[in-house]
Short mmCIF file of C-alpha atoms in Angstrom, two decimals:
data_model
loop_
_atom_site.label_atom_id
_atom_site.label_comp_id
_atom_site.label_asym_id
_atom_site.label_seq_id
_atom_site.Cartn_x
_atom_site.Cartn_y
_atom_site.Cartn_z
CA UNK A 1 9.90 -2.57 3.99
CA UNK A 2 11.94 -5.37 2.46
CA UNK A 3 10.72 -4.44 -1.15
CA UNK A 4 13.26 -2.10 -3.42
CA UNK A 5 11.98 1.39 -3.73
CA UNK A 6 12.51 3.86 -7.05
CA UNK A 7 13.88 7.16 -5.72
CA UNK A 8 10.75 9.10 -6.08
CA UNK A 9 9.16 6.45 -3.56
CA UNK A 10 8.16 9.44 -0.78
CA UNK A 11 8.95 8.79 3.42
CA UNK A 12 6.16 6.18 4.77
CA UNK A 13 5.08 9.11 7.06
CA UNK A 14 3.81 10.86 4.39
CA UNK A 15 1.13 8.44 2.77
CA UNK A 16 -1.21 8.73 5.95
CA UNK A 17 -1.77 12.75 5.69
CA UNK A 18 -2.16 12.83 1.81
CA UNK A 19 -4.59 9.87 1.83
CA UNK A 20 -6.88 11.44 4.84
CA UNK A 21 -6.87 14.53 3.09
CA UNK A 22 -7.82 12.93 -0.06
CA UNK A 23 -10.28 11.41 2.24
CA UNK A 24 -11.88 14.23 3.57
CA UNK A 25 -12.11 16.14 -0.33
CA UNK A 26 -13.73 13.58 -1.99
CA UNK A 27 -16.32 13.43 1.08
CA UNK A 28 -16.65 16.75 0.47
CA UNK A 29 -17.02 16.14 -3.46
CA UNK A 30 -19.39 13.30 -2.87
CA UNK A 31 -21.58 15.13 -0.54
CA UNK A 32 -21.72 18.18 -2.81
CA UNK A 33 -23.23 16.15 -5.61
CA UNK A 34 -25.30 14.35 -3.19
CA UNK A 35 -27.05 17.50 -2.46
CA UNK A 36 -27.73 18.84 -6.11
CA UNK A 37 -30.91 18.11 -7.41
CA UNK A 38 -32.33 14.30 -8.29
CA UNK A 39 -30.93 13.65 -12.11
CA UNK A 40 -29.92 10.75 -14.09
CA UNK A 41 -25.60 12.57 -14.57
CA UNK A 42 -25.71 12.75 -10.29
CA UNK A 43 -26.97 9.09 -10.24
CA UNK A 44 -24.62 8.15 -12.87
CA UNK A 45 -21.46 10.34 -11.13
CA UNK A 46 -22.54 8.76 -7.70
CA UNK A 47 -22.40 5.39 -8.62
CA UNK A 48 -19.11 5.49 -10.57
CA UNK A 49 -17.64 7.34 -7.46
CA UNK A 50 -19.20 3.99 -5.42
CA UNK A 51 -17.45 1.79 -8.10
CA UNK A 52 -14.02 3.87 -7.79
CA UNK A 53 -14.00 3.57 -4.32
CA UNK A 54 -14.64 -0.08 -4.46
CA UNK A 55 -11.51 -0.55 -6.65
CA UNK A 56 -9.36 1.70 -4.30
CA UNK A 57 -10.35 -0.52 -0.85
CA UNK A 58 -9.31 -3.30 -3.60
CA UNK A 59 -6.31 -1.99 -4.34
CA UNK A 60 -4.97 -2.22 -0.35
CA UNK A 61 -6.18 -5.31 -0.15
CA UNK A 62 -4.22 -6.83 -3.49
CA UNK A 63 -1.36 -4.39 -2.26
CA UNK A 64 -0.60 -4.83 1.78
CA UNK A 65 -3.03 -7.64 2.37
CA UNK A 66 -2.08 -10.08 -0.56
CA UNK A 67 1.27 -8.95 -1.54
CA UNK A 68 0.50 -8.86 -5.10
CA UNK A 69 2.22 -5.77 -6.88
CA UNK A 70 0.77 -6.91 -10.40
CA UNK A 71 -3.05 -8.04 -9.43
CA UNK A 72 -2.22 -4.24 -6.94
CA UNK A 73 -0.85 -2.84 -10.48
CA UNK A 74 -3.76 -4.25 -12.78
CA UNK A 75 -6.42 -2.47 -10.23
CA UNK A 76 -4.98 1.31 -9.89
CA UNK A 77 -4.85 1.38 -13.83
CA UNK A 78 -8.84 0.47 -13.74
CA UNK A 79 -9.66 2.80 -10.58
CA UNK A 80 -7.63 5.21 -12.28
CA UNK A 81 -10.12 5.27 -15.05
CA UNK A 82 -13.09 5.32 -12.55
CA UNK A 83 -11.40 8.34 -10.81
CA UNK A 84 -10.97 10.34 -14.15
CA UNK A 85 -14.59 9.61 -15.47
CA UNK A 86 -16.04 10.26 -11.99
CA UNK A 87 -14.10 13.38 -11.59
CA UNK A 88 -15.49 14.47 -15.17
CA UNK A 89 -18.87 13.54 -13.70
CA UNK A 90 -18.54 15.76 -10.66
CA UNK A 91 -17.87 18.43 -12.98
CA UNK A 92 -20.59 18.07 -14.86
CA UNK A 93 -22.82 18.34 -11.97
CA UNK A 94 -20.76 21.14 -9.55
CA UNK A 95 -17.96 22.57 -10.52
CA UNK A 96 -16.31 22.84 -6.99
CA UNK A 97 -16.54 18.86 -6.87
CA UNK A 98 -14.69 18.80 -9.88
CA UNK A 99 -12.20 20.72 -8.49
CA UNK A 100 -12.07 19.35 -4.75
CA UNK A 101 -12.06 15.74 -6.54
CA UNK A 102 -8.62 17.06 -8.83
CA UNK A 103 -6.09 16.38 -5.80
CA UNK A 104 -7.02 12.68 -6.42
CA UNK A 105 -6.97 12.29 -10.07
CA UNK A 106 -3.44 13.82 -9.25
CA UNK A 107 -1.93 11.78 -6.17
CA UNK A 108 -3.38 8.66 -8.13
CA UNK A 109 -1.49 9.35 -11.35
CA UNK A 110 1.42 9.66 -8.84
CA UNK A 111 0.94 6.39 -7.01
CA UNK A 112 0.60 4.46 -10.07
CA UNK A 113 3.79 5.37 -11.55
CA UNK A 114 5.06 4.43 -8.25
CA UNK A 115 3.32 1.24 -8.04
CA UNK A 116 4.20 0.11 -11.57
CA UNK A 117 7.98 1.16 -10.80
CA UNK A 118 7.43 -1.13 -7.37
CA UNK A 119 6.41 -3.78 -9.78
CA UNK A 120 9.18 -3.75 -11.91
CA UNK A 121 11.98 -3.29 -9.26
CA UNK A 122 10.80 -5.95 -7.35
CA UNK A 123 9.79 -8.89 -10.45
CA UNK A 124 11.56 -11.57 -9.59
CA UNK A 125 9.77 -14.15 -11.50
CA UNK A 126 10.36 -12.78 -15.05
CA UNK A 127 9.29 -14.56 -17.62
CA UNK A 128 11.24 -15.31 -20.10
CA UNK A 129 10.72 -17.69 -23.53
CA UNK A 130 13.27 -20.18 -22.25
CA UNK A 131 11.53 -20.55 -19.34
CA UNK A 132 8.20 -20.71 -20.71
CA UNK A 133 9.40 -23.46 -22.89
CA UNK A 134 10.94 -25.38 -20.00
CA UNK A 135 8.18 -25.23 -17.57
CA UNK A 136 5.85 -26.92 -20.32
CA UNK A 137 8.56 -29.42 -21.73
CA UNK A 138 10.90 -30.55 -18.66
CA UNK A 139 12.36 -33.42 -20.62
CA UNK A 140 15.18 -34.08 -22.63
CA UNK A 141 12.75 -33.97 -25.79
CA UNK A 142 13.43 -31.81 -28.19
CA UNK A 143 10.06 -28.98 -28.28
CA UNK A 144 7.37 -31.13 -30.35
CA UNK A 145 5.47 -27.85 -31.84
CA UNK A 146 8.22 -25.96 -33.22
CA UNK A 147 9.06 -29.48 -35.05
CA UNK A 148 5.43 -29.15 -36.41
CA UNK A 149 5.61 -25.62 -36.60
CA UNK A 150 9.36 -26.05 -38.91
CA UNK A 151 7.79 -28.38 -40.80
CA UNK A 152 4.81 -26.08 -42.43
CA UNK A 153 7.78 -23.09 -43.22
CA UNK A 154 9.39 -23.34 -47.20
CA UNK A 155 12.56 -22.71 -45.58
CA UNK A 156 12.97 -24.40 -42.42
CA UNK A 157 16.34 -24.42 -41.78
CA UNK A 158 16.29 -22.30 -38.93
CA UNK A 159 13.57 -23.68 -37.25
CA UNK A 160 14.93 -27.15 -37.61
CA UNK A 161 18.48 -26.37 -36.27
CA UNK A 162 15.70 -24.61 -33.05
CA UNK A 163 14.10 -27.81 -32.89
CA UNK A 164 16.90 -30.03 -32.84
CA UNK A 165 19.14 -31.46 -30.02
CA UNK A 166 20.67 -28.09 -30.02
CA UNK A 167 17.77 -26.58 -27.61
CA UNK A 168 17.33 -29.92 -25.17
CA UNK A 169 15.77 -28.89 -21.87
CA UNK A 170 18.94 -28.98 -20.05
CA UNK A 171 19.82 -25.60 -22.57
CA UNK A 172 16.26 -24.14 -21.39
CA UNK A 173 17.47 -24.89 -18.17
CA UNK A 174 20.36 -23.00 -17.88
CA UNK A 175 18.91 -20.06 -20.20
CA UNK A 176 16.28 -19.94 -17.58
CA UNK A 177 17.55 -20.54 -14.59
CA UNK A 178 21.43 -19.02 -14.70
CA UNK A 179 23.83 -19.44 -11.88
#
Protein backbone atom coordinates (compact mmCIF):
# COMPACT_ATOMS: atom_id res chain seq x y z
CA UNK A 1 0.00 0.00 0.00
CA UNK A 2 2.82 2.36 0.90
CA UNK A 3 4.62 1.69 -2.52
CA UNK A 4 4.00 4.48 -5.51
CA UNK A 5 1.75 3.14 -8.16
CA UNK A 6 1.98 4.10 -12.22
CA UNK A 7 -1.54 5.12 -13.28
CA UNK A 8 -2.36 2.02 -15.12
CA UNK A 9 -1.78 0.15 -11.65
CA UNK A 10 -5.71 -1.39 -11.64
CA UNK A 11 -8.03 -1.26 -8.00
CA UNK A 12 -6.58 -4.13 -5.55
CA UNK A 13 -10.13 -5.66 -5.88
CA UNK A 14 -9.54 -6.55 -9.14
CA UNK A 15 -6.32 -8.85 -9.01
CA UNK A 16 -8.29 -11.68 -7.06
CA UNK A 17 -11.06 -12.34 -9.96
CA UNK A 18 -8.57 -12.11 -12.94
CA UNK A 19 -6.03 -14.40 -11.21
CA UNK A 20 -8.86 -17.19 -10.22
CA UNK A 21 -10.05 -17.01 -13.56
CA UNK A 22 -6.68 -17.40 -14.94
CA UNK A 23 -6.71 -20.13 -12.46
CA UNK A 24 -9.48 -22.02 -13.48
CA UNK A 25 -8.36 -21.70 -17.67
CA UNK A 26 -5.14 -22.94 -17.38
CA UNK A 27 -6.67 -25.98 -15.24
CA UNK A 28 -8.73 -26.33 -17.91
CA UNK A 29 -5.69 -26.05 -20.48
CA UNK A 30 -3.63 -28.38 -18.39
CA UNK A 31 -6.21 -30.98 -18.07
CA UNK A 32 -7.02 -30.86 -21.79
CA UNK A 33 -3.48 -31.83 -22.68
CA UNK A 34 -3.42 -34.20 -19.89
CA UNK A 35 -6.03 -36.15 -21.59
CA UNK A 36 -4.59 -36.29 -25.26
CA UNK A 37 -2.78 -39.20 -26.05
CA UNK A 38 0.84 -40.32 -24.33
CA UNK A 39 3.62 -38.31 -26.61
CA UNK A 40 6.95 -36.89 -26.08
CA UNK A 41 5.32 -32.62 -27.23
CA UNK A 42 2.43 -33.41 -24.16
CA UNK A 43 5.31 -34.53 -21.83
CA UNK A 44 7.41 -31.76 -22.95
CA UNK A 45 4.22 -29.00 -22.79
CA UNK A 46 3.33 -30.56 -19.30
CA UNK A 47 6.44 -30.15 -17.74
CA UNK A 48 7.19 -26.60 -18.95
CA UNK A 49 3.59 -25.70 -17.71
CA UNK A 50 4.99 -27.45 -14.13
CA UNK A 51 8.15 -25.21 -14.51
CA UNK A 52 5.94 -21.96 -15.32
CA UNK A 53 3.91 -22.48 -12.54
CA UNK A 54 6.83 -22.96 -10.29
CA UNK A 55 8.19 -19.51 -11.31
CA UNK A 56 4.69 -17.84 -10.84
CA UNK A 57 4.26 -19.29 -6.90
CA UNK A 58 7.99 -17.72 -7.01
CA UNK A 59 7.09 -14.69 -8.15
CA UNK A 60 4.50 -13.99 -4.90
CA UNK A 61 6.85 -15.10 -2.82
CA UNK A 62 9.90 -12.59 -4.12
CA UNK A 63 6.89 -10.04 -4.53
CA UNK A 64 4.51 -9.92 -1.17
CA UNK A 65 6.56 -12.32 0.90
CA UNK A 66 10.16 -10.82 0.42
CA UNK A 67 9.50 -7.40 -0.74
CA UNK A 68 11.84 -7.60 -3.53
CA UNK A 69 10.45 -5.73 -6.73
CA UNK A 70 13.78 -6.57 -8.73
CA UNK A 71 14.49 -10.44 -7.63
CA UNK A 72 9.92 -10.16 -8.21
CA UNK A 73 10.99 -8.30 -11.64
CA UNK A 74 13.91 -10.75 -12.70
CA UNK A 75 11.28 -13.84 -12.23
CA UNK A 76 8.03 -12.62 -14.33
CA UNK A 77 10.52 -11.86 -17.30
CA UNK A 78 11.66 -15.78 -17.01
CA UNK A 79 7.97 -17.18 -16.28
CA UNK A 80 7.00 -14.99 -18.93
CA UNK A 81 9.08 -17.01 -21.28
CA UNK A 82 7.81 -20.33 -19.74
CA UNK A 83 4.19 -19.06 -20.27
CA UNK A 84 4.80 -18.17 -24.04
CA UNK A 85 6.68 -21.51 -24.89
CA UNK A 86 4.13 -23.51 -22.86
CA UNK A 87 1.27 -21.78 -24.44
CA UNK A 88 2.95 -22.62 -27.95
CA UNK A 89 3.14 -26.16 -26.57
CA UNK A 90 -0.53 -26.39 -25.74
CA UNK A 91 -1.13 -25.45 -29.16
CA UNK A 92 0.72 -27.83 -30.58
CA UNK A 93 -1.06 -30.50 -28.82
CA UNK A 94 -5.00 -28.95 -28.67
CA UNK A 95 -5.81 -26.09 -30.07
CA UNK A 96 -8.52 -25.03 -27.45
CA UNK A 97 -5.58 -25.14 -24.77
CA UNK A 98 -3.83 -22.83 -26.79
CA UNK A 99 -6.50 -20.66 -26.78
CA UNK A 100 -7.91 -21.08 -23.08
CA UNK A 101 -4.04 -20.65 -22.03
CA UNK A 102 -4.00 -16.94 -24.27
CA UNK A 103 -5.78 -14.90 -21.33
CA UNK A 104 -2.48 -15.59 -19.44
CA UNK A 105 0.17 -14.94 -21.90
CA UNK A 106 -1.98 -11.65 -21.95
CA UNK A 107 -2.64 -10.58 -18.17
CA UNK A 108 1.16 -11.58 -17.71
CA UNK A 109 2.48 -9.23 -20.39
CA UNK A 110 0.24 -6.77 -18.45
CA UNK A 111 1.57 -7.42 -14.97
CA UNK A 112 5.04 -7.19 -16.01
CA UNK A 113 4.90 -3.84 -17.41
CA UNK A 114 3.30 -3.08 -14.20
CA UNK A 115 5.79 -4.72 -12.11
CA UNK A 116 8.81 -3.25 -13.91
CA UNK A 117 7.03 0.33 -13.66
CA UNK A 118 6.59 -0.69 -9.66
CA UNK A 119 10.28 -1.21 -9.80
CA UNK A 120 11.27 1.86 -11.14
CA UNK A 121 8.84 4.18 -9.19
CA UNK A 122 9.76 2.82 -6.13
CA UNK A 123 14.11 2.41 -6.60
CA UNK A 124 15.33 4.12 -4.03
CA UNK A 125 18.74 2.75 -3.92
CA UNK A 126 19.93 3.85 -7.41
CA UNK A 127 23.07 3.26 -8.25
CA UNK A 128 24.99 5.61 -9.42
CA UNK A 129 29.05 5.73 -10.46
CA UNK A 130 29.76 8.13 -7.62
CA UNK A 131 28.38 5.96 -5.38
CA UNK A 132 29.83 2.90 -6.61
CA UNK A 133 33.15 4.54 -6.30
CA UNK A 134 32.52 5.66 -2.74
CA UNK A 135 31.20 2.54 -1.29
CA UNK A 136 34.55 0.74 -2.44
CA UNK A 137 36.98 3.74 -1.58
CA UNK A 138 35.53 5.60 1.67
CA UNK A 139 38.76 7.45 2.24
CA UNK A 140 40.20 10.57 1.45
CA UNK A 141 42.48 8.68 -1.21
CA UNK A 142 42.32 9.65 -4.36
CA UNK A 143 40.70 6.23 -6.62
CA UNK A 144 44.00 3.98 -7.00
CA UNK A 145 42.76 2.24 -10.45
CA UNK A 146 41.87 5.09 -12.47
CA UNK A 147 45.58 6.34 -11.43
CA UNK A 148 46.69 2.96 -13.01
CA UNK A 149 44.14 3.04 -15.46
CA UNK A 150 45.47 7.13 -16.54
CA UNK A 151 48.65 5.96 -16.57
CA UNK A 152 48.37 3.20 -19.58
CA UNK A 153 46.25 6.15 -21.86
CA UNK A 154 48.80 8.38 -24.50
CA UNK A 155 46.86 11.23 -23.41
CA UNK A 156 46.03 11.19 -19.89
CA UNK A 157 45.19 14.41 -19.08
CA UNK A 158 41.75 13.84 -18.36
CA UNK A 159 42.06 10.94 -16.46
CA UNK A 160 44.73 12.46 -14.31
CA UNK A 161 42.80 15.72 -13.48
CA UNK A 162 39.76 12.40 -12.51
CA UNK A 163 42.27 10.91 -10.43
CA UNK A 164 43.53 13.74 -8.67
CA UNK A 165 42.48 15.56 -5.41
CA UNK A 166 39.75 16.95 -7.48
CA UNK A 167 37.45 13.65 -6.96
CA UNK A 168 38.43 12.95 -2.98
CA UNK A 169 35.72 10.84 -1.35
CA UNK A 170 34.20 13.69 0.38
CA UNK A 171 33.17 14.84 -3.66
CA UNK A 172 31.78 11.09 -4.08
CA UNK A 173 30.11 11.79 -1.06
CA UNK A 174 28.12 14.53 -1.82
CA UNK A 175 27.61 13.36 -5.63
CA UNK A 176 26.17 10.35 -4.01
CA UNK A 177 24.50 11.15 -1.26
CA UNK A 178 22.93 14.94 -1.98
CA UNK A 179 21.10 16.87 0.63
Amino acid sequence: QTLQKPTFNPPDWVFAPVWNTLYILMAIAGWRVWLQGRSTIRRRALIIFAIQLGFNLAWSFLFFGLQRIDWALADILVLLLFIIINNNQFWRVDRLAGVLFGPYVLWVVYATFLNASLWFLNWTNRPTIASFFYSRYHNDKTIPWLERFSRRLPDHSLTQRLSSKVITNRALNRLACPP
